[in-house]
GROMACS .gro file of C-alpha atoms in nm:
model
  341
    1UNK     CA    1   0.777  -0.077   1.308
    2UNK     CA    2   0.580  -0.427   1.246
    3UNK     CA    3   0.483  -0.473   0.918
    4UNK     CA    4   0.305  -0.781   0.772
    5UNK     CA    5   0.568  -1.027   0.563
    6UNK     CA    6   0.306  -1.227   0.431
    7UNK     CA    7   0.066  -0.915   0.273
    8UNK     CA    8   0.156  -0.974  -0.058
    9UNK     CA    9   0.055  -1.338  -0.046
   10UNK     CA   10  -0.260  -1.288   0.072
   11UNK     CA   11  -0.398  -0.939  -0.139
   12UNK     CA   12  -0.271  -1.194  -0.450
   13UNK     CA   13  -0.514  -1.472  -0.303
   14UNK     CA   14  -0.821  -1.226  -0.266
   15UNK     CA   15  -0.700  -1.044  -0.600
   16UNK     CA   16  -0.729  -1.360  -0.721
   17UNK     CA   17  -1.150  -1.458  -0.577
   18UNK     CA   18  -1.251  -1.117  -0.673
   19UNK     CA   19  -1.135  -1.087  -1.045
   20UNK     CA   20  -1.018  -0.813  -1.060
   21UNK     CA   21  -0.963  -0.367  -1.021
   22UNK     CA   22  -1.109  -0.087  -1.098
   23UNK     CA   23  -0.973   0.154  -1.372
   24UNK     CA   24  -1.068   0.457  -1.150
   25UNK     CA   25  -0.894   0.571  -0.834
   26UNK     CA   26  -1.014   0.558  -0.510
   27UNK     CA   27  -1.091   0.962  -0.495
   28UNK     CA   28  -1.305   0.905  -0.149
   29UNK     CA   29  -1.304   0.656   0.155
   30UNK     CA   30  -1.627   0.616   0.354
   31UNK     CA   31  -1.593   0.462   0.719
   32UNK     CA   32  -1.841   0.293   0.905
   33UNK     CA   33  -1.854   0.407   1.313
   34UNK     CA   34  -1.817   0.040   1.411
   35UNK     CA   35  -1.497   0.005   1.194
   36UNK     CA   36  -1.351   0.331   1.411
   37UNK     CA   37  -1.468   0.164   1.726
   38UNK     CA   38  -1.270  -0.143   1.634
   39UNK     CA   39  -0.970   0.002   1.535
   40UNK     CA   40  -0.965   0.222   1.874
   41UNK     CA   41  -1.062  -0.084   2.129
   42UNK     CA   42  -0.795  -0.308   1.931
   43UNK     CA   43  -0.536  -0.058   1.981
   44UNK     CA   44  -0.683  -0.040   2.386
   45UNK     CA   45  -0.635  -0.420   2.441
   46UNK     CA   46  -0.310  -0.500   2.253
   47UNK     CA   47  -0.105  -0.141   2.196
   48UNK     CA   48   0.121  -0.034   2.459
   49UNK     CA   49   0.266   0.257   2.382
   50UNK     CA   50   0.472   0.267   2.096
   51UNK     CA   51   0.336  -0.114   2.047
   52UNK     CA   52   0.196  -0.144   1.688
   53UNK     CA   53  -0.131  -0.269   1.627
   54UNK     CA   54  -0.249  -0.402   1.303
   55UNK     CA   55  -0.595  -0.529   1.096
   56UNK     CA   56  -0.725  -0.610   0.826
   57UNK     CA   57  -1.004  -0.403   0.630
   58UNK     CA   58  -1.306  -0.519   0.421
   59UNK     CA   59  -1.486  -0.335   0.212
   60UNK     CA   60  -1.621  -0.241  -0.127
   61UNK     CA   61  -1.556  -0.010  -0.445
   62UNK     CA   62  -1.884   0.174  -0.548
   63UNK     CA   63  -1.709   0.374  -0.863
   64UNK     CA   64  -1.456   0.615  -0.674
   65UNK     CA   65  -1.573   0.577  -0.362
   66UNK     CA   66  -1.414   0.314  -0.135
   67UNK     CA   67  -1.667   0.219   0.150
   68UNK     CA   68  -1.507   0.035   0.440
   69UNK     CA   69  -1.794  -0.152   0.653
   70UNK     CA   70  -1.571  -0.390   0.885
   71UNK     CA   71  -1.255  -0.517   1.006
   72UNK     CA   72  -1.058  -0.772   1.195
   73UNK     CA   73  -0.741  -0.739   1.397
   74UNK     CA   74  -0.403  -0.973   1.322
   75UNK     CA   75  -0.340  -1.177   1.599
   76UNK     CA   76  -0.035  -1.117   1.821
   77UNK     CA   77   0.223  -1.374   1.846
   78UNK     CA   78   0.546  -1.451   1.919
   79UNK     CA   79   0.839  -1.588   1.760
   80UNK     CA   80   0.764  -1.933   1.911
   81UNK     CA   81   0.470  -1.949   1.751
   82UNK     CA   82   0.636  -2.065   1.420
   83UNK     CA   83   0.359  -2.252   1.267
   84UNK     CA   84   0.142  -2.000   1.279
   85UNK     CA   85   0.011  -1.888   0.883
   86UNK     CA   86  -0.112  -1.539   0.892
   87UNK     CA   87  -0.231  -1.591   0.535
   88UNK     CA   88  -0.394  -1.889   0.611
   89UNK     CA   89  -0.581  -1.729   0.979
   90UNK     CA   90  -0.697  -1.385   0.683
   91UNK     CA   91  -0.815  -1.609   0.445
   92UNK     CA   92  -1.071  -1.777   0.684
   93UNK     CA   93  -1.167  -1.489   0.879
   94UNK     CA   94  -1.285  -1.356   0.547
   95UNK     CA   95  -1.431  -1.714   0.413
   96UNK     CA   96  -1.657  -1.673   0.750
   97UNK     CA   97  -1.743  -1.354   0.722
   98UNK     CA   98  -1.850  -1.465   0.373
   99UNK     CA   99  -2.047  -1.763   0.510
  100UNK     CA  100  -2.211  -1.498   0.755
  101UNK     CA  101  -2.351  -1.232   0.528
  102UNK     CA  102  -2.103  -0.950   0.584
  103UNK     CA  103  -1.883  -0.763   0.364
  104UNK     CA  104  -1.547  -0.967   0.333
  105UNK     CA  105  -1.325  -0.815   0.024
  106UNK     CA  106  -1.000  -0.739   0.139
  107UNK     CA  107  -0.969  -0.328   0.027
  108UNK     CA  108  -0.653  -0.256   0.275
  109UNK     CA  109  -0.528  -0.276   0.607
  110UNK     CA  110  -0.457  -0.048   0.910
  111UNK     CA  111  -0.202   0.031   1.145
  112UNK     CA  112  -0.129   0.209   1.481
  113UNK     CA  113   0.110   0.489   1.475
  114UNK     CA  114   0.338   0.625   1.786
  115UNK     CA  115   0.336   1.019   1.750
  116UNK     CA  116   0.253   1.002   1.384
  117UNK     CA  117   0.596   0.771   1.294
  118UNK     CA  118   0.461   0.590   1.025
  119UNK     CA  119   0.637   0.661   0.750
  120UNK     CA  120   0.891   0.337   0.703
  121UNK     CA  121   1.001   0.147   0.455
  122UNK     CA  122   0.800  -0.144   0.609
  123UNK     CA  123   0.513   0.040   0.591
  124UNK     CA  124   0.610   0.160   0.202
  125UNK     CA  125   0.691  -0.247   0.126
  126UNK     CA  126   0.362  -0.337   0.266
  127UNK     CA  127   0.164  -0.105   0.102
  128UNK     CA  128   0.305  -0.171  -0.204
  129UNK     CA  129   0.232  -0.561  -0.212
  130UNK     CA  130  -0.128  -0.445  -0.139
  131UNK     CA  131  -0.200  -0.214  -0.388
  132UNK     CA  132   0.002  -0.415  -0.670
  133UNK     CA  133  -0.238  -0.696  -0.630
  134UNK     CA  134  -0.528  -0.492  -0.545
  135UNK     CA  135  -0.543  -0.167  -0.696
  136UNK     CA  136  -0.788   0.049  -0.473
  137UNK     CA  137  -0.631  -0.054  -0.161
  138UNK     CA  138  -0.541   0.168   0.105
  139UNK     CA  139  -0.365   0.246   0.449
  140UNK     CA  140  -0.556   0.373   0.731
  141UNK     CA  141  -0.342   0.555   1.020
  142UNK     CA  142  -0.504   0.574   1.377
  143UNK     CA  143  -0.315   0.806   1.584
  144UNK     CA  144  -0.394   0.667   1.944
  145UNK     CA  145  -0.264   0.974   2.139
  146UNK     CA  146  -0.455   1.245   2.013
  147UNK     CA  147  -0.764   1.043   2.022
  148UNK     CA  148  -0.675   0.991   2.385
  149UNK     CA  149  -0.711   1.396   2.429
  150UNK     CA  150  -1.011   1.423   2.193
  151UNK     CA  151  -0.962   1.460   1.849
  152UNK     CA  152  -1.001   1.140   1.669
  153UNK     CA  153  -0.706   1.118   1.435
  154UNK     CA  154  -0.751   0.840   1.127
  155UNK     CA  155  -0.622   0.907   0.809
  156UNK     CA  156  -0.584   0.708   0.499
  157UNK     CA  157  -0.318   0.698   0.240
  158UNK     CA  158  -0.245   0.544  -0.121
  159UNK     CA  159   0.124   0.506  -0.305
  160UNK     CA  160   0.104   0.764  -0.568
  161UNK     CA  161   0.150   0.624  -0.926
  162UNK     CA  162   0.522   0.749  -0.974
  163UNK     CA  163   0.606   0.568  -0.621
  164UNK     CA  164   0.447   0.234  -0.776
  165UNK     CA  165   0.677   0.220  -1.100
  166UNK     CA  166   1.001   0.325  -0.889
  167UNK     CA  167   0.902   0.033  -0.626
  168UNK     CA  168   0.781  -0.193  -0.931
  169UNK     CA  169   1.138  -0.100  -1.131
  170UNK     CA  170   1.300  -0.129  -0.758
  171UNK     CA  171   1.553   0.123  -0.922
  172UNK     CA  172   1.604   0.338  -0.591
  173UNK     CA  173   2.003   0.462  -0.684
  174UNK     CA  174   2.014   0.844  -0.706
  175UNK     CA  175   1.989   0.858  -1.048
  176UNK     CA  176   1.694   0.625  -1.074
  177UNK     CA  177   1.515   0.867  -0.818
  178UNK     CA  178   1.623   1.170  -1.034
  179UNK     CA  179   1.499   1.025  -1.341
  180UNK     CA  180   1.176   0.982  -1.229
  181UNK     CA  181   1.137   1.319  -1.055
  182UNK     CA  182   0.995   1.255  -0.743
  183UNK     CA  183   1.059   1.384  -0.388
  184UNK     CA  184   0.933   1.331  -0.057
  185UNK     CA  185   0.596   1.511  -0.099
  186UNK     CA  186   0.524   1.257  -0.416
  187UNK     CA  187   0.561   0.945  -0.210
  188UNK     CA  188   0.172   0.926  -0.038
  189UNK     CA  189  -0.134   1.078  -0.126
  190UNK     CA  190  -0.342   1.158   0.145
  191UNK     CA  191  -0.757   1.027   0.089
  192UNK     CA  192  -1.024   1.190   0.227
  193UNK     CA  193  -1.223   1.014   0.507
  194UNK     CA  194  -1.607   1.057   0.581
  195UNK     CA  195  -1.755   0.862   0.893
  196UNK     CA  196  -2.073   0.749   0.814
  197UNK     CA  197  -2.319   0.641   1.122
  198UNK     CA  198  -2.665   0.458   1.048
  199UNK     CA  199  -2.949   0.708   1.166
  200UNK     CA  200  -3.011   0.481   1.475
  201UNK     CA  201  -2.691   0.569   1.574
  202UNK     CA  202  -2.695   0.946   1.500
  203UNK     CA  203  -3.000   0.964   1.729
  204UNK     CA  204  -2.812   0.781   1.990
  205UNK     CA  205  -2.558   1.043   1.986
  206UNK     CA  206  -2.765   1.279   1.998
  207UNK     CA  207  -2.935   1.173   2.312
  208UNK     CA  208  -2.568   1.112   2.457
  209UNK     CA  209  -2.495   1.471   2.366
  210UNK     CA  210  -2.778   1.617   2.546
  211UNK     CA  211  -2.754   1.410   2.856
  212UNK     CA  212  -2.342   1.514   2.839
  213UNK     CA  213  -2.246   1.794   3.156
  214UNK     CA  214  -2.132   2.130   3.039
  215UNK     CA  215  -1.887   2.114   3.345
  216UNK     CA  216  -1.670   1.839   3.158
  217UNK     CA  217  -1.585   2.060   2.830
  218UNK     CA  218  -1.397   2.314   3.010
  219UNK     CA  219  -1.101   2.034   2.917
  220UNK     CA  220  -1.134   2.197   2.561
  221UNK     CA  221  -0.935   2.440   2.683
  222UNK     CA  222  -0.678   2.251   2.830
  223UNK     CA  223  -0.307   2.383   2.763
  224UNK     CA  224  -0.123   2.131   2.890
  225UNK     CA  225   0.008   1.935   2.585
  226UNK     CA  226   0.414   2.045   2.634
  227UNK     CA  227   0.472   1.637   2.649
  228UNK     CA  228   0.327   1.571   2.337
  229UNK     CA  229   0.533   1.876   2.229
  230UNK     CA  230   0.834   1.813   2.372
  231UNK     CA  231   0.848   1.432   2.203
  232UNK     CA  232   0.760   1.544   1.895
  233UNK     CA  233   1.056   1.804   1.895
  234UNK     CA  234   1.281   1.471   2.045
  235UNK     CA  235   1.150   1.253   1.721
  236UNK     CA  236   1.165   1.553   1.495
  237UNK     CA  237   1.577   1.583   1.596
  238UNK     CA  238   1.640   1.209   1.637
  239UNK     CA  239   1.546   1.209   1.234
  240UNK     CA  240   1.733   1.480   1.162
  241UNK     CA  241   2.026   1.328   1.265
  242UNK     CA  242   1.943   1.035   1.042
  243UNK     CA  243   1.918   1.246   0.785
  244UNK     CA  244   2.252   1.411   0.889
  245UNK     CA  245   2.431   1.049   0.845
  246UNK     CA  246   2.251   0.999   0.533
  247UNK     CA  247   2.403   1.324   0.365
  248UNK     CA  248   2.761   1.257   0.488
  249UNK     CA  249   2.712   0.946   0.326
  250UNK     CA  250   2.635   1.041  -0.003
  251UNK     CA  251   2.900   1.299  -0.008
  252UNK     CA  252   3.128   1.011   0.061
  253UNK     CA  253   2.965   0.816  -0.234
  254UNK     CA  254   3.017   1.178  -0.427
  255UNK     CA  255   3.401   1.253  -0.352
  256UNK     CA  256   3.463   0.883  -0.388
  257UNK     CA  257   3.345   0.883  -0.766
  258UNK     CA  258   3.483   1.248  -0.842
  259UNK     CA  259   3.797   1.078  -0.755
  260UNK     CA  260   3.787   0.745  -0.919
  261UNK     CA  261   3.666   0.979  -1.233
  262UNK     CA  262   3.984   1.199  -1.213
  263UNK     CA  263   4.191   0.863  -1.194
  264UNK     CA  264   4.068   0.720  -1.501
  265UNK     CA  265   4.047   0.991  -1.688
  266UNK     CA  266   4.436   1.035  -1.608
  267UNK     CA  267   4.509   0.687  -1.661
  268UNK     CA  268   4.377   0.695  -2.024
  269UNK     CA  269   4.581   0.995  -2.095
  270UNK     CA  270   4.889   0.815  -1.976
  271UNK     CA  271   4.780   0.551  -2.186
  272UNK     CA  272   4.721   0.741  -2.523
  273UNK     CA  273   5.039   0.931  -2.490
  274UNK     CA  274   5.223   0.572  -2.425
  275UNK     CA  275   5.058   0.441  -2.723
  276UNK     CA  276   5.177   0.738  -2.933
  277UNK     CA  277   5.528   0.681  -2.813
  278UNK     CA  278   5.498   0.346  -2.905
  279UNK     CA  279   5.346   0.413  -3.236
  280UNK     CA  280   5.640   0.666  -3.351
  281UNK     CA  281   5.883   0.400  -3.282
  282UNK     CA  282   5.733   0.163  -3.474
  283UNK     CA  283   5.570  -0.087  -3.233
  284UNK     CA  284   5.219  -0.197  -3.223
  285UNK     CA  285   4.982   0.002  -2.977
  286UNK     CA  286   4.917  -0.181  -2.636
  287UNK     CA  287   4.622  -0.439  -2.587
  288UNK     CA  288   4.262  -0.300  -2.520
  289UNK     CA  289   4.180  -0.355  -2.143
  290UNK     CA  290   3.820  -0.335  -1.972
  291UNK     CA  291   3.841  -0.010  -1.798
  292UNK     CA  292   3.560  -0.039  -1.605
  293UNK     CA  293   3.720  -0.420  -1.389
  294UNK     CA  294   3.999  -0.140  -1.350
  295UNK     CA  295   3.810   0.082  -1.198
  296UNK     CA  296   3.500  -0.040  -1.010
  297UNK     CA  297   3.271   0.258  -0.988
  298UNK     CA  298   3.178   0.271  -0.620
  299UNK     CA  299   2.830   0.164  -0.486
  300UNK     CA  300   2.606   0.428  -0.435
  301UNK     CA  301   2.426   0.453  -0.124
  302UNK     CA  302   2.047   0.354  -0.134
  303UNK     CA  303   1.810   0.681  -0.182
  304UNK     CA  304   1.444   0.550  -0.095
  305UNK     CA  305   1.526   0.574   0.293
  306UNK     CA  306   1.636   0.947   0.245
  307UNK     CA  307   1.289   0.985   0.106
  308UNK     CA  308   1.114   0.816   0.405
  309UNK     CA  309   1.317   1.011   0.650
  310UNK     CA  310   1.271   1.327   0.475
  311UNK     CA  311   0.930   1.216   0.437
  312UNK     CA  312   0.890   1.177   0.858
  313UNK     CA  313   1.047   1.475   0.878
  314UNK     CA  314   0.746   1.652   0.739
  315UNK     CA  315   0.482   1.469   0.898
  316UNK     CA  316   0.647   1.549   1.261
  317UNK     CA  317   0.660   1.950   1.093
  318UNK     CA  318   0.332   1.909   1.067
  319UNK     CA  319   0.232   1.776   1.360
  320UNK     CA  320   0.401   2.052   1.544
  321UNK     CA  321   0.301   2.265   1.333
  322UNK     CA  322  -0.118   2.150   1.420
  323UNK     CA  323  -0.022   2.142   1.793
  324UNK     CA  324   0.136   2.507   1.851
  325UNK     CA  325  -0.172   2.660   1.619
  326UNK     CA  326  -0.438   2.476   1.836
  327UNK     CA  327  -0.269   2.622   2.172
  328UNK     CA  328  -0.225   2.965   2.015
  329UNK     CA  329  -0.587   2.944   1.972
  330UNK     CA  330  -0.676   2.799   2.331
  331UNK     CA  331  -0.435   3.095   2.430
  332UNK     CA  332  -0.659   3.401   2.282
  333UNK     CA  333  -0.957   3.246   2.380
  334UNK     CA  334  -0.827   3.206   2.745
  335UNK     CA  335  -0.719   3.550   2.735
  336UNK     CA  336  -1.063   3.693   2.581
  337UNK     CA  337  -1.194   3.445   2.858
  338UNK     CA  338  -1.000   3.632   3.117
  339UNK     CA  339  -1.089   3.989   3.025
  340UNK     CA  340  -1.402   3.907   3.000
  341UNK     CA  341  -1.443   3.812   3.349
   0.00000   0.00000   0.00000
């Protein structure tokens, strides 16, 4: 998954213009329409598939309520393009914006997501060079295939406060991880999103909604979603298995120490009852050696991507899990449907 390298750099620079964070969380994220439209058409020019798409988000902090009024797209480019500064090309998108009247403080960024796989640890690094140098900044995920069938899928999320000292310690060995007590389901907290319209807007709607057939929403009822099913199970397994490798690994890392443990622990006993031989003759004891060059304690395998894969795990769950309850539903009402008639 693409993920920015330079997004630390540049939330520094803008942390640095604005002067500052709030001392209260972001506890509510209001959307302008035209920011949704932007993030859907960008996604309809430049995402193919399980291409990524990107942007920036601008905004403001009105006490816990995070208001996001506009956005901008990163450019796509290649690896030829090497003199290209992404910090540099942010920076004066927002010094125009600036020059124009509209809102340009950097408050997060958004990304595209194939089949709601998201959660990464370039997504985790990212996020965490944003909200480090801005505090109230956030994550927005668009979901581009079930907008495509009519439910408009954008949701924004924040690392929660234990994930920020782990990443700002970068202590991610298992006992780092158990020290700090946190799991899977204490890695992102979800923020809820309100869509706000101005009221010339609402009354277009409205007059699009009226003027809408009533022979085009029999699609509501539409049970044909076994693809979306079907590679969600095929992502859902494909992480298991990760998760699989990741387990044997650990109880490598686990037998390996259990046995370098027994070892020493027998080695020091040889040792003690050589030194008492050597003491009853009358010799001095042997010289003090540094146990631990002796016996390297093996490296332990690195916990954080267990997390994020446990972490996917979940979110595919619950995708499935959203899926098969809207077709059970579709499925009574067809049935009521066909009694009926």
């Amino acid at each position: 998954m693409a993920s920015r390298k330079d997004s630390g750099s540049v939330a520094s620079a803008v942390m640095a213009s604005t002067g500052g964070t709030l001392d209260s969380p972001v506890k509510q994220i209001q959307i302008e329409g035209l920011v949704v439209l932007k993030i859907i058409k960008h996604y309809q020019e430049e995402g193919q598939g399980s291409e990524v798409v990107q942007g920036v988000l601008l905004g403001l902090v009105v006490d816990d309520r995070l208001e996001i009024t506009n956005c901008f797209p990163f450019p796509q480019h290649t690896e030829d393009d090497a003199d290209f500064d992404e910090v540099q090309y942010q920076m004066e998108m927002m010094r125009s914006l600036r020059h124009v009247n509209i809102d340009h403080l950097h408050v997060g960024w958004y990304q595209s997501t194939f089949y709601g796989s998201f959660v990464s640890r370039a997504l985790l690094d990212s996020q965490f060079s944003y909200q480090h140098a801005i505090e109230e900044s956030v994550v927005l995920i668009y979901v581009p295939i079930k907008t495509a069938q009519g439910s408009l899928s954008l949701k924004a999320y924040r690392l929660t406060p234990k994930l920020m000292e782990i990443c700002k310690e970068k202590d991610f060995t298992p006992e780092g991880l158990k020290k700090a007590n946190i799991g899977f389901e204490h890695m992102f907290e979800e923020v809820p999103i309100i869509i706000k319209n101005s009221h010339l807007i609402n009354v277009l709607m409205w007059e699009l909604e009226d003027k809408s057939t009533v022979a085009d929403k029999h699609e509501l009822l539409n049970l044909s979603s076994s693809n979306h099913l079907e590679k969600s199970l095929q992502l859902l397994m494909d992480r298991v298995d990760d998760m699989s490798q990741d387990i044997v690994k650990y109880n490598t890392y686990s037998r390996n120490l259990s046995k370098q443990q027994q070892q020493k622990h027998q080695y020091l006993q040889r040792r003690q009852q050589e030194n008492a031989q050597r003491q009853s003759r009358g010799e001095p004891p042997l010289p003090e050696e540094d146990i631990n060059k002796m016996f390297k304690p093996p490296q332990p395998p690195p916990r954080m991507d267990t997390l994020l894969i446990a972490g996917q795990i979940n979110n595919y769950c619950q995708n499935v899990k959203e899926f098969t309850s809207q077709n059970l539903g579709k499925l009574f009402m067809a049935e009521a449907l066909q009694g009926h008639n």
